[in-house]
CSV table of C-alpha atoms in Angstrom, one decimal:
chain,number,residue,atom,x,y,z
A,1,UNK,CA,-31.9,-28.3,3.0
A,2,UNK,CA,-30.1,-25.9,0.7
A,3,UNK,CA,-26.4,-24.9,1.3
A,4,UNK,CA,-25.8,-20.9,2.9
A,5,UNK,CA,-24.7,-19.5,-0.1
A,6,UNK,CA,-21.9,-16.6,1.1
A,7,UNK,CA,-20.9,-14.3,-2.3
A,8,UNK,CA,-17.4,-12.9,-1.9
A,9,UNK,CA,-16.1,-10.1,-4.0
A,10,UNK,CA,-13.7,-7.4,-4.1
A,11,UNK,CA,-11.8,-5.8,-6.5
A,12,UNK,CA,-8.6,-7.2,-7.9
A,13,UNK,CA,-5.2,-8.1,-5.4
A,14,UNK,CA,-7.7,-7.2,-2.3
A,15,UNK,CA,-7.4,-10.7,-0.1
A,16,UNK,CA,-10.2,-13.0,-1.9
A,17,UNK,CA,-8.4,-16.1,-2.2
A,18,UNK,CA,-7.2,-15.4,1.2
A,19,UNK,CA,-10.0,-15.1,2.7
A,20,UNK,CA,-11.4,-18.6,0.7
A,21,UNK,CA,-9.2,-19.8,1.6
A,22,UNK,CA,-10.0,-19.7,5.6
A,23,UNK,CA,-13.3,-20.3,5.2
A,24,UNK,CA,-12.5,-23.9,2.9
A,25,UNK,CA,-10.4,-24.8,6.0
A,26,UNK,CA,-13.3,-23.8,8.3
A,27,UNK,CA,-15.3,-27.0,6.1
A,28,UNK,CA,-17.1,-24.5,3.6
A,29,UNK,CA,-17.0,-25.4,0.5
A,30,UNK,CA,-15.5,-23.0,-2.1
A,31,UNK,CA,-16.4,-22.0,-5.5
A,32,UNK,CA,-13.3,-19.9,-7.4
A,33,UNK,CA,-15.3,-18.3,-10.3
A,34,UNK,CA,-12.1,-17.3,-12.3
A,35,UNK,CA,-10.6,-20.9,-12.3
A,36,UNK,CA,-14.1,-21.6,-13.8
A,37,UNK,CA,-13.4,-19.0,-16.2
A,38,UNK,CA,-9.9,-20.0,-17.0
A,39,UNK,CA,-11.0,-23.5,-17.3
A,40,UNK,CA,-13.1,-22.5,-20.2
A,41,UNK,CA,-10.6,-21.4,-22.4
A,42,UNK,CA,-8.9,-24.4,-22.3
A,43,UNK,CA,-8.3,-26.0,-26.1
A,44,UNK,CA,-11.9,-27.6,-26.6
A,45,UNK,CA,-13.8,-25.7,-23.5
A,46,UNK,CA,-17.1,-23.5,-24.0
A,47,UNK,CA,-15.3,-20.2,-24.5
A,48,UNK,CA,-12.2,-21.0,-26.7
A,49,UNK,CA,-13.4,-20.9,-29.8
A,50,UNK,CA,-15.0,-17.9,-29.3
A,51,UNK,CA,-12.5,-16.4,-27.7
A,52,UNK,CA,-10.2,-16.7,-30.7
A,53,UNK,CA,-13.2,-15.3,-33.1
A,54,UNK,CA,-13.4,-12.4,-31.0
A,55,UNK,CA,-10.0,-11.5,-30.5
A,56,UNK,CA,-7.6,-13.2,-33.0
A,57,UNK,CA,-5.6,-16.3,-33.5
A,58,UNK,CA,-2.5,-14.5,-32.6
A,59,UNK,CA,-3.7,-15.2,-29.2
A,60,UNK,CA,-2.3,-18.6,-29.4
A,61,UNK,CA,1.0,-20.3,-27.9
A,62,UNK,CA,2.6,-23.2,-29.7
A,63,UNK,CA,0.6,-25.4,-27.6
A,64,UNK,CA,-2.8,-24.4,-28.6
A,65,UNK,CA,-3.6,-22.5,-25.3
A,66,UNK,CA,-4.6,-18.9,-25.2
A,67,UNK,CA,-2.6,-16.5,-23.7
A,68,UNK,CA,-4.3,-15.3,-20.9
A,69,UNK,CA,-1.4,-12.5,-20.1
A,70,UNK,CA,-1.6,-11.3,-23.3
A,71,UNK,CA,-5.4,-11.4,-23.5
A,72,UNK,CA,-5.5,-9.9,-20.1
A,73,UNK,CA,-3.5,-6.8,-21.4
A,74,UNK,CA,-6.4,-6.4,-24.2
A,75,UNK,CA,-9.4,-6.2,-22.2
A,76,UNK,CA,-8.0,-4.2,-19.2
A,77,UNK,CA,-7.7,-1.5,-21.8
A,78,UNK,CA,-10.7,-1.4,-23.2
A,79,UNK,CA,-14.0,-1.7,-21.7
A,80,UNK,CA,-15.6,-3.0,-24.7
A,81,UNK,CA,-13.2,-5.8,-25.3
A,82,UNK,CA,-13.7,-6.7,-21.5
A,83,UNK,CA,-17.7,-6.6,-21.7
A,84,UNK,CA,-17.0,-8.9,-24.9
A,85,UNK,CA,-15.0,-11.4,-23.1
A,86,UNK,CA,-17.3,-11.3,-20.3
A,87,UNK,CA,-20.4,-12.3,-22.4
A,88,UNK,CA,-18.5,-15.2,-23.8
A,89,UNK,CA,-17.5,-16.5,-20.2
A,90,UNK,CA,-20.1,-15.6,-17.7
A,91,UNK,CA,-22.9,-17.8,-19.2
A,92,UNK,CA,-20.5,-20.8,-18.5
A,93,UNK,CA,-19.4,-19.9,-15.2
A,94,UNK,CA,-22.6,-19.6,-14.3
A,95,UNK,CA,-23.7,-22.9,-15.3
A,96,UNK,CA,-20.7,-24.7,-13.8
A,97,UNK,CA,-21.1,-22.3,-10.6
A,98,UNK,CA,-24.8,-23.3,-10.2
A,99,UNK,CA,-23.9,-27.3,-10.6
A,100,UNK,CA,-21.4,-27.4,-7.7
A,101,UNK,CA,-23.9,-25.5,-5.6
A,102,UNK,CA,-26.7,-28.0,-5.9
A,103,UNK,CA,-24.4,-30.4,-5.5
A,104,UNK,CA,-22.8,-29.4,-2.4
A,105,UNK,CA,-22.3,-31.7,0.6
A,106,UNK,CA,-21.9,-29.1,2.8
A,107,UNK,CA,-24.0,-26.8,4.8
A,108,UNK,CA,-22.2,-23.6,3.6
A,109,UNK,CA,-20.8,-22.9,0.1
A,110,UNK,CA,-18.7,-20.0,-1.1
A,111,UNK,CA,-18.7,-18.3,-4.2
A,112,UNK,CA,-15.7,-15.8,-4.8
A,113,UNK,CA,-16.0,-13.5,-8.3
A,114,UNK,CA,-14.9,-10.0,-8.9
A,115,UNK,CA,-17.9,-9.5,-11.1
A,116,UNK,CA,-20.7,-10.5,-8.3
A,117,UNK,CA,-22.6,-7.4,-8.1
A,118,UNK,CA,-22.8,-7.6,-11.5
A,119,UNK,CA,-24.5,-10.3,-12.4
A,120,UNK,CA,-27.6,-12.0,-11.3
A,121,UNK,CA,-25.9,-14.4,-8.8
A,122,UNK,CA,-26.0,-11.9,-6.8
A,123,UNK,CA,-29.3,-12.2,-5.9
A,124,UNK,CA,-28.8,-16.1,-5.7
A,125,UNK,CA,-26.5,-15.1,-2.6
A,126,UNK,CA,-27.5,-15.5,1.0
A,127,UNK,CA,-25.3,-12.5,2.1
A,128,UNK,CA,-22.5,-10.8,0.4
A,129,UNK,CA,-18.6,-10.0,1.9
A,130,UNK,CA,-16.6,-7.8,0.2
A,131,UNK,CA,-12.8,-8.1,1.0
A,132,UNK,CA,-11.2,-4.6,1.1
A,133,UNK,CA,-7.6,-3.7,0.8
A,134,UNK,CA,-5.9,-0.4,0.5
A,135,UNK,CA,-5.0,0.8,-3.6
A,136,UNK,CA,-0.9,0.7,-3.3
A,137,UNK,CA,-1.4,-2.5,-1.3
A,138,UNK,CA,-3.2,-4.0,-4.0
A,139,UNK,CA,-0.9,-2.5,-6.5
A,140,UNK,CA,2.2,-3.7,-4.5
A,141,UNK,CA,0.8,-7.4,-4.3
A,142,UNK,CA,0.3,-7.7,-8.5
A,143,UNK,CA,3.7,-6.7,-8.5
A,144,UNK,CA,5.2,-8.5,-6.2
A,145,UNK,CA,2.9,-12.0,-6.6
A,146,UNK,CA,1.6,-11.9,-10.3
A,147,UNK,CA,5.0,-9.9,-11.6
A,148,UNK,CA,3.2,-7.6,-13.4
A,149,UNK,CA,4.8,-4.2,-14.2
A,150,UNK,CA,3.8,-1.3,-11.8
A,151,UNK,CA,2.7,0.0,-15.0
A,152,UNK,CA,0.5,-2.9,-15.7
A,153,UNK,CA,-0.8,-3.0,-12.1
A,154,UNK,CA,-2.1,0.2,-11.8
A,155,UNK,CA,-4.1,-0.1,-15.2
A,156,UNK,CA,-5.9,-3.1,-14.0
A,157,UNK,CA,-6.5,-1.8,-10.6
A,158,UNK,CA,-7.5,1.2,-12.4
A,159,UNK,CA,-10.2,-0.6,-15.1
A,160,UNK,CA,-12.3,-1.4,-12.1
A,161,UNK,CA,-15.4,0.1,-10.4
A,162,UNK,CA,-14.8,1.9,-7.3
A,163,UNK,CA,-14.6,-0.8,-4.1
A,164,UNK,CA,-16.8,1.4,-2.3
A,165,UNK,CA,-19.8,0.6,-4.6
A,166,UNK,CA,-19.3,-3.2,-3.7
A,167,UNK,CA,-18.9,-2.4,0.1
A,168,UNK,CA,-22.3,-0.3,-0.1
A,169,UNK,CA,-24.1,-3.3,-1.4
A,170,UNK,CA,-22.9,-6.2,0.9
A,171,UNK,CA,-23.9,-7.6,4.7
A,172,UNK,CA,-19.9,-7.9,5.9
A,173,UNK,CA,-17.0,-6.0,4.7
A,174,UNK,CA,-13.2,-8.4,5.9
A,175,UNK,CA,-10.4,-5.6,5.8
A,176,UNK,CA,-7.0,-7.0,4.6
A,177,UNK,CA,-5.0,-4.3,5.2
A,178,UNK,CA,-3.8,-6.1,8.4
A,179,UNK,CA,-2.5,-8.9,9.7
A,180,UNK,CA,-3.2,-12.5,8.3
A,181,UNK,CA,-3.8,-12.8,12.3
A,182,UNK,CA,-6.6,-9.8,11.9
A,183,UNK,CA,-7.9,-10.9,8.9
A,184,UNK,CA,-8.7,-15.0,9.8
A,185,UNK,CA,-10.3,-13.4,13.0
A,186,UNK,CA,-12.7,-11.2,11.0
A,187,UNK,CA,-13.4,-14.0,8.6
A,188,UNK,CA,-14.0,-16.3,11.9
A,189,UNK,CA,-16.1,-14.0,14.1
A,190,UNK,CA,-18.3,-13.8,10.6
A,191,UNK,CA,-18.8,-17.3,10.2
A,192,UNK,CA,-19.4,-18.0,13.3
A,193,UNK,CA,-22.3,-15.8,13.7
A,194,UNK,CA,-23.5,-17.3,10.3
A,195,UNK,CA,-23.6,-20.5,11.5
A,196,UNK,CA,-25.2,-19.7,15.0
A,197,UNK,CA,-27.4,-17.5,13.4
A,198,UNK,CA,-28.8,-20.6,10.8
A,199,UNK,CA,-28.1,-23.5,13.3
A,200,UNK,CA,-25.2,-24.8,10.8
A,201,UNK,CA,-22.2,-27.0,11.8
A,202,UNK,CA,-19.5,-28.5,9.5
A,203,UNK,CA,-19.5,-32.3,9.7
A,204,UNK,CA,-15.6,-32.7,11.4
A,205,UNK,CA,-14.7,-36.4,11.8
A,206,UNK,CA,-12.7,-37.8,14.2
A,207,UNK,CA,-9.2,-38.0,14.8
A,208,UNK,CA,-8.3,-35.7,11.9
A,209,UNK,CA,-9.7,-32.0,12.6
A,210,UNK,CA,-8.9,-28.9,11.3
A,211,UNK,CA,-6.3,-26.5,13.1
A,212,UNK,CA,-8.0,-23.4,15.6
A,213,UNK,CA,-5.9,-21.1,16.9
A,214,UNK,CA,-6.0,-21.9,20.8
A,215,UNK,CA,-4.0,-25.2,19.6
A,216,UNK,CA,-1.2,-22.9,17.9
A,217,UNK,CA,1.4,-22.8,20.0
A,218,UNK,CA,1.5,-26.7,20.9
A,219,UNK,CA,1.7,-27.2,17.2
A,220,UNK,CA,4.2,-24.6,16.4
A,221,UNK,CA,7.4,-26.4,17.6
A,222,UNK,CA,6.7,-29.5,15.2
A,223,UNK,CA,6.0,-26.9,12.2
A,224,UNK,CA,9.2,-25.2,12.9
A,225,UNK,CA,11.1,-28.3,12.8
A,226,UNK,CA,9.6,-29.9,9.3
A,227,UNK,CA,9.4,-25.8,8.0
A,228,UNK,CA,12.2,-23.8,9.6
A,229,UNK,CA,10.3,-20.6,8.2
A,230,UNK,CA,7.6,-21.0,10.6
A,231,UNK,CA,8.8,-19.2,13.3
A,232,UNK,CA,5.9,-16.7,14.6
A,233,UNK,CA,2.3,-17.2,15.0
A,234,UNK,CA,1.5,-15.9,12.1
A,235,UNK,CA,3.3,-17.7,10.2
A,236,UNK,CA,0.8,-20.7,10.7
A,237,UNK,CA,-2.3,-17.9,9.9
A,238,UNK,CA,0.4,-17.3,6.8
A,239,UNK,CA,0.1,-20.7,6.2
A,240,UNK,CA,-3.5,-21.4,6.8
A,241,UNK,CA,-4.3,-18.6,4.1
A,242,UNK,CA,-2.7,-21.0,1.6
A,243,UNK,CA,-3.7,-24.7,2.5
A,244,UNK,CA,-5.9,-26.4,3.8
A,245,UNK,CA,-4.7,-28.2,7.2
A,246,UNK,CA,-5.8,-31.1,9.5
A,247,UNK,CA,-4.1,-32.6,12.6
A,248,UNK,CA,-5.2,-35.5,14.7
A,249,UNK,CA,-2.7,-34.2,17.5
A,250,UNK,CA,0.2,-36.4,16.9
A,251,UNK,CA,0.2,-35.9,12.9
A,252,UNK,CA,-0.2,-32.3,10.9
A,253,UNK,CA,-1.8,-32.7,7.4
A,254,UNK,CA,-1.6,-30.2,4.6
A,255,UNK,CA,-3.3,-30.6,1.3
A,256,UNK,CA,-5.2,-28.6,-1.0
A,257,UNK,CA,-8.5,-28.4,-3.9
A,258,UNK,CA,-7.4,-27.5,-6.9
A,259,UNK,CA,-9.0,-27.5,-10.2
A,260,UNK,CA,-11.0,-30.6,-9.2
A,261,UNK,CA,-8.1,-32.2,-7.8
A,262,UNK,CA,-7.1,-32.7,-4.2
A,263,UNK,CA,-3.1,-32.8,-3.6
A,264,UNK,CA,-1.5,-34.1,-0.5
A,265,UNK,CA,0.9,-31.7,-0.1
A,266,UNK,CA,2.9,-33.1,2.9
A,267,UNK,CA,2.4,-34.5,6.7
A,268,UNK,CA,4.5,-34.3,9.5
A,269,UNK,CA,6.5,-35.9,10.4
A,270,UNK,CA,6.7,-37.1,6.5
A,271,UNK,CA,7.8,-40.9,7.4
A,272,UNK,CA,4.4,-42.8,8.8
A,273,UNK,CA,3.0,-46.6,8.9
A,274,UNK,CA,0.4,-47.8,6.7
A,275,UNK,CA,-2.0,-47.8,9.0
A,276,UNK,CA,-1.9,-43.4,10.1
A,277,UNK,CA,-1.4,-42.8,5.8
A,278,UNK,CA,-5.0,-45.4,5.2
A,279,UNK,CA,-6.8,-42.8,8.2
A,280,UNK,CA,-5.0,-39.5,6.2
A,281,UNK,CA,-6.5,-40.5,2.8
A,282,UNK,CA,-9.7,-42.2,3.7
A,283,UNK,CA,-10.1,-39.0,5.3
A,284,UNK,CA,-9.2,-36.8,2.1
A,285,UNK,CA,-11.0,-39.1,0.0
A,286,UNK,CA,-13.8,-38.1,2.0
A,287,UNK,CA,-12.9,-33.7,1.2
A,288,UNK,CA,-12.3,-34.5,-2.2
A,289,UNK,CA,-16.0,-35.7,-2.6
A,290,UNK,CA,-17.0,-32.6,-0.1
A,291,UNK,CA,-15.1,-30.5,-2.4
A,292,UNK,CA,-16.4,-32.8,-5.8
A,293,UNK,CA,-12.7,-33.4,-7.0
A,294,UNK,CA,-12.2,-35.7,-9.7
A,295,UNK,CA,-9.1,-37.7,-8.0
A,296,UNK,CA,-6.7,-37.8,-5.2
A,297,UNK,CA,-2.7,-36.6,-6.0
A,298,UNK,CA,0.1,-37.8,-3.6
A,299,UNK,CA,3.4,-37.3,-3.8
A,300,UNK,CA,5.3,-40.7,-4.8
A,301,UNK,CA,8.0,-40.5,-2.0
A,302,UNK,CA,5.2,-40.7,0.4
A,303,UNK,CA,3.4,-43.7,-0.8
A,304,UNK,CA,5.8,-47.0,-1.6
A,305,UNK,CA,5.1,-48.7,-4.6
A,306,UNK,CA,2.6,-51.8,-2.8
A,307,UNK,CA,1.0,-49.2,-0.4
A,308,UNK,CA,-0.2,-47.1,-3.6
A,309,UNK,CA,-1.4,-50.3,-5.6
A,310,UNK,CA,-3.2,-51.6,-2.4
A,311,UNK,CA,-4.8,-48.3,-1.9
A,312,UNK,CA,-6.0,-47.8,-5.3
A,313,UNK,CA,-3.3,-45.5,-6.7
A,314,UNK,CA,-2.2,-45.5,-10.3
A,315,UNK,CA,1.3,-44.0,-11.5
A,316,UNK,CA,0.5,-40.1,-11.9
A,317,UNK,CA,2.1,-40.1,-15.7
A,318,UNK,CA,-0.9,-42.8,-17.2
A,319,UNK,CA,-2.1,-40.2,-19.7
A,320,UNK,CA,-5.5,-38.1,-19.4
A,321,UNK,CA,-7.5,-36.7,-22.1
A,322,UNK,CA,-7.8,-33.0,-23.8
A,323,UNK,CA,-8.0,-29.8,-21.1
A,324,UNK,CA,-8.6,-32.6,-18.0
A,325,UNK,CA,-4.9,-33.6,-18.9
A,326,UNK,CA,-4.1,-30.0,-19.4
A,327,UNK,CA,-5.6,-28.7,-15.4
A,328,UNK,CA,-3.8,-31.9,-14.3
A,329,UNK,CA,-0.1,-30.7,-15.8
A,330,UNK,CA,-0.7,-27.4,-14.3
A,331,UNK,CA,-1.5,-27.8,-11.1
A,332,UNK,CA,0.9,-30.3,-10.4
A,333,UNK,CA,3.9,-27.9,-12.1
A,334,UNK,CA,2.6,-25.0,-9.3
A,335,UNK,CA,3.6,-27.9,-7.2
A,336,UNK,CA,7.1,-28.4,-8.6
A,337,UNK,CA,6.2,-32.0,-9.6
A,338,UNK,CA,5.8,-33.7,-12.6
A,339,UNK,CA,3.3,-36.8,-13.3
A,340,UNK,CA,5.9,-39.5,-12.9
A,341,UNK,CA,6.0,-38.0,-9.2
A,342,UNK,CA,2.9,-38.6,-8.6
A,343,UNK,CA,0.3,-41.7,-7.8
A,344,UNK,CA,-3.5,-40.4,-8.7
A,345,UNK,CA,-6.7,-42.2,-7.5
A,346,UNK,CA,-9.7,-41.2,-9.6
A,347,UNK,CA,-12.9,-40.8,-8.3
């Protein structure tokens, strides 16, 4: 049986990745078409050659990567140059988009691009959500989360088609002018009725489950103490628009997909015996192939030297090849870690 394909768009700074974000911890799994993009202009990837041709070597940092900021500021202001770019990059994405869809593991998968009504996967979709913000929200969060110039912001909110024409066009509209609270109970209420609707269910597995909110308040106390921050909650609808978390009661789990790699990002308490840290990453061994990630990363404080070789793990700074090693650096920098910090299990 083919996977429920849900399209999400919206125009830029509305809420997407937030609201991917709750529906990858719901079990769907999630498709991030501009990663896919930004993947391909990676030294030796489809688009960057072409790339180059079309818009100059000067594009270039000293480590052969385009500069996507500086590109960025090109094609915002000027249609042509965007169309251009667009014709160079879509044909990939689609073909990488189209691979992970056929073969997904699980019974709903989630496809999040800005340019969805655009393009023929729309029609590929099941149903289409388009996430909906206010303009000087989604000027403010550019600002205040990409640190783009108000100046800058408001020319790339301004390059884009009306967010009415995407909202006339789609089965569910998720407003994020709200609460993370309001918007995870939109995105919820949604997916439920999807999946009663098709006679779906995500395939949970015992002990470790993902977090709902009638179990918020017992688990608040022991966030607070690990993350003094976390106060309120929605903080933890905060924090579940960001990660990917799963409990088996005793033992809270955070971890996340990126670029084809799955990172444990912590568990509390930190300090556990062998055998709860075998359950935790047989069990995210088992979402990075849901999720087809290319290894497991864990954080080298958490895993002793003997534990890591007997489960598998190789020191994180054994080198990787072309963009692969390039994705790798990256998502582990976001992170604050370097690769010596790291074990890595490859899939």
């Amino acid at each position: 049986m083919k996977p429920y394909l849900i399209g999400v768009t919206g125009n830029i700074a509305s809420g997407k990745s937030v609201v991917l974000q709750y529906l990858e911890n719901a079990g769907a799994l999630t498709i991030d078409a501009d990663l896919i993009a930004q993947d391909s202009y990676l030294p030796g990837n489809p688009a960057w050659r072409p790339i180059l041709d079309r818009f100059g070597e000067d594009l270039l940092r000293a480590d052969g990567q385009i500069n996507r900021s500086r590109l960025g500021r090109t094609v915002f202001s000027d249609p042509q140059a965007l169309t251009d770019l667009e014709h160079i990059v879509h044909p990939y994405v689609f073909e990488r988009i189209n691979a992970l869809y056929h073969s997904a593991g699980t019974p709903i998968v989630v496809v999040e691009a800005i340019k969805l009504l655009e393009t023929d996967l729309a029609n590929a979709c099941d149903e289409i959500w388009t996430v909906s913000a206010p303009v000087e929200a989604r000027v403010q969060r550019l600002i205040e989360t990409r640190g783009l110039s108000e100046k800058d912001a408001r020319l790339r909110v301004a390059s884009q088609s009306p967010e009415e024409d995407k909202i006339c066009r789609s089965q569910r509209v998720i407003s994020t002018a709200g609460s993370f609270q309001d918007v995870y109970n939109q995105v919820a209420e949604h997916l439920a009725d999807i999946l009663s609707r098709n006679h779906l269910k995500f395939d949970y597995r015992e002990p470790w489950l993902p977090l709902h909110p009638e179990k918020f308040n017992m688990v608040l106390p022991k966030l607070h103490n690990a993350m003094p921050n976390m106060v309120a909650l929605e903080d933890i609808y905060r924090l579940l628009s960001r990660t990917n978390l799963l409990t088996d009661h005793a033992t809270i789990v955070l971890f996340n997909h990126h670029h084809h790699l799955t990172l444990l990002r912590r568990s509390i308490p930190f300090n556990l015996e062998f055998e709860t840290k075998q359950s935790i990453l047989t069990e995210l061994n088992r979402q990075a192939s849901l999720h087809q990630c290319a290894a497991l990363i864990v954080n080298q404080l958490w895993l002793t030297k003997t534990e890591a070789k007997r489960l598998g793990f190789e020191p994180g700074d054994y080198p990787l090849k072309g963009s692969e090693s390039l994705i790798y650096q990256e998502v582990l920098r976001r992170q604050g870690l370097l690769p010596g910090e790291v074990y890595r299990k490859a899939f």
